[in-house]
PDB file of C-alpha atoms in Angstrom:
ATOM      1  CA  MET A   8     -23.441  -0.399   8.311  1.00  0.00           C
ATOM      2  CA  LYS A   9     -20.873  -3.260   8.303  1.00  0.00           C
ATOM      3  CA  LEU A  10     -20.184  -3.720  12.024  1.00  0.00           C
ATOM      4  CA  ASN A  11     -16.356  -5.416  13.380  1.00  0.00           C
ATOM      5  CA  PHE A  12     -14.717  -4.994  16.980  1.00  0.00           C
ATOM      6  CA  SER A  13     -13.065  -1.790  15.578  1.00  0.00           C
ATOM      7  CA  LYS A  14     -15.901   0.211  14.973  1.00  0.00           C
ATOM      8  CA  SER A  15     -17.913  -1.136  18.198  1.00  0.00           C
ATOM      9  CA  ASN A  16     -15.001  -0.098  19.852  1.00  0.00           C
ATOM     10  CA  LYS A  17     -14.460   3.520  18.641  1.00  0.00           C
ATOM     11  CA  ILE A  18     -18.965   3.797  19.277  1.00  0.00           C
ATOM     12  CA  PHE A  19     -18.709   2.517  22.672  1.00  0.00           C
ATOM     13  CA  ASN A  20     -15.454   4.917  23.484  1.00  0.00           C
ATOM     14  CA  ILE A  21     -17.399   7.699  22.074  1.00  0.00           C
ATOM     15  CA  PHE A  22     -20.648   6.399  24.612  1.00  0.00           C
ATOM     16  CA  LEU A  23     -18.550   6.343  27.056  1.00  0.00           C
ATOM     17  CA  ILE A  24     -17.384  10.334  26.880  1.00  0.00           C
ATOM     18  CA  LEU A  25     -20.778  11.100  25.989  1.00  0.00           C
ATOM     19  CA  LEU A  26     -21.612   9.208  29.701  1.00  0.00           C
ATOM     20  CA  PHE A  27     -18.687  11.709  31.407  1.00  0.00           C
ATOM     21  CA  VAL A  28     -20.032  14.801  29.836  1.00  0.00           C
ATOM     22  CA  VAL A  29     -23.067  13.815  31.481  1.00  0.00           C
ATOM     23  CA  ILE A  30     -21.904  13.133  34.608  1.00  0.00           C
ATOM     24  CA  PHE A  31     -19.449  15.732  35.053  1.00  0.00           C
ATOM     25  CA  THR A  32     -22.294  18.550  33.798  1.00  0.00           C
ATOM     26  CA  ASP A  33     -24.874  16.820  36.432  1.00  0.00           C
ATOM     27  CA  LEU A  34     -27.595  17.018  33.616  1.00  0.00           C
ATOM     28  CA  ASP A  35     -29.118  13.871  35.045  1.00  0.00           C
ATOM     29  CA  PRO A  36     -28.817  13.331  38.582  1.00  0.00           C
ATOM     30  CA  THR A  37     -29.769   9.798  39.116  1.00  0.00           C
ATOM     31  CA  LEU A  38     -26.674   9.029  36.729  1.00  0.00           C
ATOM     32  CA  THR A  39     -24.067  10.990  38.523  1.00  0.00           C
ATOM     33  CA  TYR A  40     -25.385   8.719  41.585  1.00  0.00           C
ATOM     34  CA  ILE A  41     -24.850   5.799  40.139  1.00  0.00           C
ATOM     35  CA  SER A  42     -21.856   6.850  38.429  1.00  0.00           C
ATOM     36  CA  SER A  43     -19.986   7.605  41.752  1.00  0.00           C
ATOM     37  CA  TYR A  44     -19.842   3.827  42.494  1.00  0.00           C
ATOM     38  CA  LEU A  45     -18.730   2.732  39.371  1.00  0.00           C
ATOM     39  CA  LYS A  46     -16.074   5.533  38.868  1.00  0.00           C
ATOM     40  CA  THR A  47     -13.402   3.345  38.561  1.00  0.00           C
ATOM     41  CA  PRO A  48     -14.487   0.735  36.734  1.00  0.00           C
ATOM     42  CA  LEU A  49     -16.132   3.449  33.866  1.00  0.00           C
ATOM     43  CA  ILE A  50     -12.242   4.525  33.764  1.00  0.00           C
ATOM     44  CA  LEU A  51     -10.732   1.403  33.559  1.00  0.00           C
ATOM     45  CA  ILE A  52     -12.948   0.313  30.666  1.00  0.00           C
ATOM     46  CA  TYR A  53     -12.573   3.657  29.402  1.00  0.00           C
ATOM     47  CA  LEU A  54      -8.710   3.422  29.106  1.00  0.00           C
ATOM     48  CA  ALA A  55      -8.931   0.193  27.794  1.00  0.00           C
ATOM     49  CA  SER A  56     -10.835   0.820  24.570  1.00  0.00           C
ATOM     50  CA  THR A  57      -8.503   3.703  24.168  1.00  0.00           C
ATOM     51  CA  ALA A  58      -5.500   1.914  24.455  1.00  0.00           C
ATOM     52  CA  LEU A  59      -7.125  -0.474  21.906  1.00  0.00           C
ATOM     53  CA  ILE A  60      -7.940   2.277  19.481  1.00  0.00           C
ATOM     54  CA  LEU A  61      -4.190   3.874  19.763  1.00  0.00           C
ATOM     55  CA  TYR A  62      -2.697   0.245  19.406  1.00  0.00           C
ATOM     56  CA  GLU A  63      -5.095  -0.023  16.101  1.00  0.00           C
ATOM     57  CA  PHE A  64      -4.183   3.234  15.047  1.00  0.00           C
ATOM     58  CA  LEU A  65      -0.221   2.812  15.736  1.00  0.00           C
ATOM     59  CA  HIS A  66      -0.617  -0.602  14.083  1.00  0.00           C
ATOM     60  CA  GLN A  67      -1.578   0.704  10.777  1.00  0.00           C
ATOM     61  CA  LEU A  68       0.568   3.952  11.039  1.00  0.00           C
ATOM     62  CA  HIS A  69       3.401   1.031  10.812  1.00  0.00           C
ATOM     63  CA  LEU A  70       2.010  -0.684   8.123  1.00  0.00           C
ATOM     64  CA  ASN A  71       1.675   1.962   6.092  1.00  0.00           C
ATOM     65  CA  PHE A  72       5.617   3.410   6.580  1.00  0.00           C
ATOM     66  CA  ASN A  73       6.806  -0.455   6.218  1.00  0.00           C
ATOM     67  CA  GLU A  74       4.705  -0.402   2.560  1.00  0.00           C
ATOM     68  CA  THR A  75       6.093   2.968   1.806  1.00  0.00           C
ATOM     69  CA  ASN A  76       9.431   2.104   2.758  1.00  0.00           C
ATOM     70  CA  LEU A  77       9.414  -1.479   0.307  1.00  0.00           C
ATOM     71  CA  LEU A  78       8.304   0.754  -2.165  1.00  0.00           C
ATOM     72  CA  LYS A  79      11.127   3.457  -1.882  1.00  0.00           C
ATOM     73  CA  LYS A  80      13.139   0.319  -1.787  1.00  0.00           C
ATOM     74  CA  ALA A  81      11.809  -1.689  -5.289  1.00  0.00           C
ATOM     75  CA  HIS A  82      11.672   2.002  -6.920  1.00  0.00           C
ATOM     76  CA  LYS A  83      15.877   1.924  -5.827  1.00  0.00           C
ATOM     77  CA  ASP A  84      16.353  -1.135  -7.079  1.00  0.00           C
ATOM     78  CA  VAL A  85      14.355  -0.542 -10.616  1.00  0.00           C
ATOM     79  CA  GLN A  86      16.368   2.660 -11.112  1.00  0.00           C
ATOM     80  CA  ASP A  87      20.126   1.166 -10.098  1.00  0.00           C
ATOM     81  CA  SER A  88      18.987  -1.805 -12.593  1.00  0.00           C
ATOM     82  CA  LEU A  89      18.413   0.714 -15.193  1.00  0.00           C
ATOM     83  CA  ASN A  90      20.987   2.071 -14.816  1.00  0.00           C
ATOM     84  CA  GLN A  91      23.324  -0.948 -15.842  1.00  0.00           C
ATOM     85  CA  LEU A  92      21.665  -1.152 -19.067  1.00  0.00           C
ATOM     86  CA  ASN A  93      22.820  -0.407 -22.744  1.00  0.00           C
ATOM     87  CA  HIS A  94      21.544   1.713 -25.102  1.00  0.00           C
ATOM     88  CA  ASP A  95      19.308  -1.259 -26.779  1.00  0.00           C
ATOM     89  CA  GLU A  96      17.928  -2.437 -23.837  1.00  0.00           C
ATOM     90  CA  LYS A  97      16.632   0.991 -22.649  1.00  0.00           C
ATOM     91  CA  TYR A  98      15.161   1.682 -26.556  1.00  0.00           C
ATOM     92  CA  PHE A  99      13.145  -1.908 -26.096  1.00  0.00           C
ATOM     93  CA  LEU A 100      11.890  -0.808 -22.406  1.00  0.00           C
ATOM     94  CA  SER A 101      11.068   2.788 -23.864  1.00  0.00           C
ATOM     95  CA  GLN A 102       8.332   0.672 -26.330  1.00  0.00           C
ATOM     96  CA  PHE A 103       6.402   0.151 -23.632  1.00  0.00           C
ATOM     97  CA  THR A 104       6.365   3.277 -22.466  1.00  0.00           C
ATOM     98  CA  GLU A 105       5.817   5.065 -25.379  1.00  0.00           C
ATOM     99  CA  LYS A 106       2.843   2.975 -26.604  1.00  0.00           C
ATOM    100  CA  GLN A 107       1.817   3.088 -23.584  1.00  0.00           C
ATOM    101  CA  VAL A 108       1.295  -0.725 -23.403  1.00  0.00           C
ATOM    102  CA  LEU A 109       1.774  -3.624 -20.599  1.00  0.00           C
ATOM    103  CA  GLU A 110       2.328  -5.938 -23.337  1.00  0.00           C
ATOM    104  CA  LEU A 111       4.728  -5.810 -26.589  1.00  0.00           C
ATOM    105  CA  ILE A 112       5.402  -8.827 -29.334  1.00  0.00           C
ATOM    106  CA  PHE A 113       9.083  -8.626 -29.904  1.00  0.00           C
ATOM    107  CA  ASP A 114      11.250 -11.541 -31.605  1.00  0.00           C
ATOM    108  CA  PRO A 115      12.449 -13.943 -29.188  1.00  0.00           C
ATOM    109  CA  LYS A 116      15.934 -14.980 -30.989  1.00  0.00           C
ATOM    110  CA  ASN A 117      16.738 -10.989 -30.376  1.00  0.00           C
ATOM    111  CA  PRO A 118      20.147 -11.213 -27.612  1.00  0.00           C
ATOM    112  CA  THR A 119      18.562  -7.895 -26.374  1.00  0.00           C
ATOM    113  CA  ILE A 120      14.957  -9.634 -25.518  1.00  0.00           C
ATOM    114  CA  GLN A 121      16.987 -12.386 -23.680  1.00  0.00           C
ATOM    115  CA  ILE A 122      18.957 -10.385 -21.608  1.00  0.00           C
ATOM    116  CA  LEU A 123      15.867  -8.335 -20.175  1.00  0.00           C
ATOM    117  CA  GLN A 124      14.230 -11.463 -19.769  1.00  0.00           C
ATOM    118  CA  SER A 125      17.024 -12.780 -17.411  1.00  0.00           C
ATOM    119  CA  GLN A 126      16.870  -9.499 -16.180  1.00  0.00           C
ATOM    120  CA  LYS A 127      13.521  -9.855 -15.303  1.00  0.00           C
ATOM    121  CA  PHE A 128      12.673  -6.717 -16.753  1.00  0.00           C
ATOM    122  CA  ILE A 129      10.262  -8.258 -18.655  1.00  0.00           C
ATOM    123  CA  ILE A 130       8.063 -11.668 -18.548  1.00  0.00           C
ATOM    124  CA  ASP A 131       7.548 -14.238 -21.248  1.00  0.00           C
ATOM    125  CA  LEU A 132       3.577 -14.073 -21.506  1.00  0.00           C
ATOM    126  CA  ASN A 133       3.799 -17.870 -23.782  1.00  0.00           C
ATOM    127  CA  LYS A 134       1.918 -16.404 -26.620  1.00  0.00           C
ATOM    128  CA  SER A 135       3.069 -16.383 -30.097  1.00  0.00           C
ATOM    129  CA  GLU A 136       2.046 -14.475 -33.115  1.00  0.00           C
ATOM    130  CA  GLY A 137       4.677 -16.627 -35.743  1.00  0.00           C
ATOM    131  CA  SER A 138       7.897 -16.192 -34.956  1.00  0.00           C
ATOM    132  CA  LYS A 139       7.140 -13.797 -32.461  1.00  0.00           C
ATOM    133  CA  LYS A 140       6.507 -13.992 -28.781  1.00  0.00           C
ATOM    134  CA  TYR A 141       4.243 -11.809 -26.283  1.00  0.00           C
ATOM    135  CA  TYR A 142       5.789  -9.862 -23.337  1.00  0.00           C
ATOM    136  CA  ARG A 143       4.957  -8.232 -20.203  1.00  0.00           C
ATOM    137  CA  ILE A 144       6.742  -5.688 -18.661  1.00  0.00           C
ATOM    138  CA  HIS A 145       6.947  -5.969 -14.714  1.00  0.00           C
ATOM    139  CA  PRO A 146       4.373  -3.749 -13.447  1.00  0.00           C
ATOM    140  CA  ASN A 147       7.352  -1.944 -10.809  1.00  0.00           C
ATOM    141  CA  VAL A 148       9.514  -1.351 -13.984  1.00  0.00           C
ATOM    142  CA  TYR A 149       6.078   0.363 -15.179  1.00  0.00           C
ATOM    143  CA  ARG A 150       5.251   2.495 -12.996  1.00  0.00           C
ATOM    144  CA  TYR A 151       8.631   3.900 -12.478  1.00  0.00           C
ATOM    145  CA  LEU A 152       9.378   4.330 -16.291  1.00  0.00           C
ATOM    146  CA  ARG A 153       5.997   5.960 -16.111  1.00  0.00           C
ATOM    147  CA  ALA A 154       7.057   8.409 -13.008  1.00  0.00           C
ATOM    148  CA  HIS A 155      10.571   9.097 -13.978  1.00  0.00           C
ATOM    149  CA  PRO A 156      10.829   8.905 -18.402  1.00  0.00           C
ATOM    150  CA  LYS A 157      13.962  10.747 -18.715  1.00  0.00           C
ATOM    151  CA  VAL A 158      16.174   7.515 -17.384  1.00  0.00           C
ATOM    152  CA  LEU A 159      15.554   5.689 -20.149  1.00  0.00           C
ATOM    153  CA  TYR A 160      17.360   8.593 -22.731  1.00  0.00           C
TER     154      TYR A 160
END
């Protein structure tokens, strides 16, 4: 088991809780007598430990909230961009979702492909096969299209 500061703080906090249970139930008179002198420092250490755990929890909650908001914003941007595409451009994007692949081969001289590439829907992989080139769909676009396939029709 790999111990870092967070885990050791949680373990220490549990230890302090168990120590308080033993003290308040008078299971060990010697421990109760010793702790009567150290009651204030023990409570302060417990509060500091709990504050660190609470801070870590709130920080992680804040990061998850920000990540969710960024993902929603990215989906909204993709949706707005997809709504502005014409039928031919949507057809080329639908090829990726119908075949369930991230890479396809297209003619680079096709104006629709050039438009999709300029709008960053697809990325040129600099691999070619004859006169055609391999293109990869942007991962955010692909995820959105897999979740909402009716956007293209």
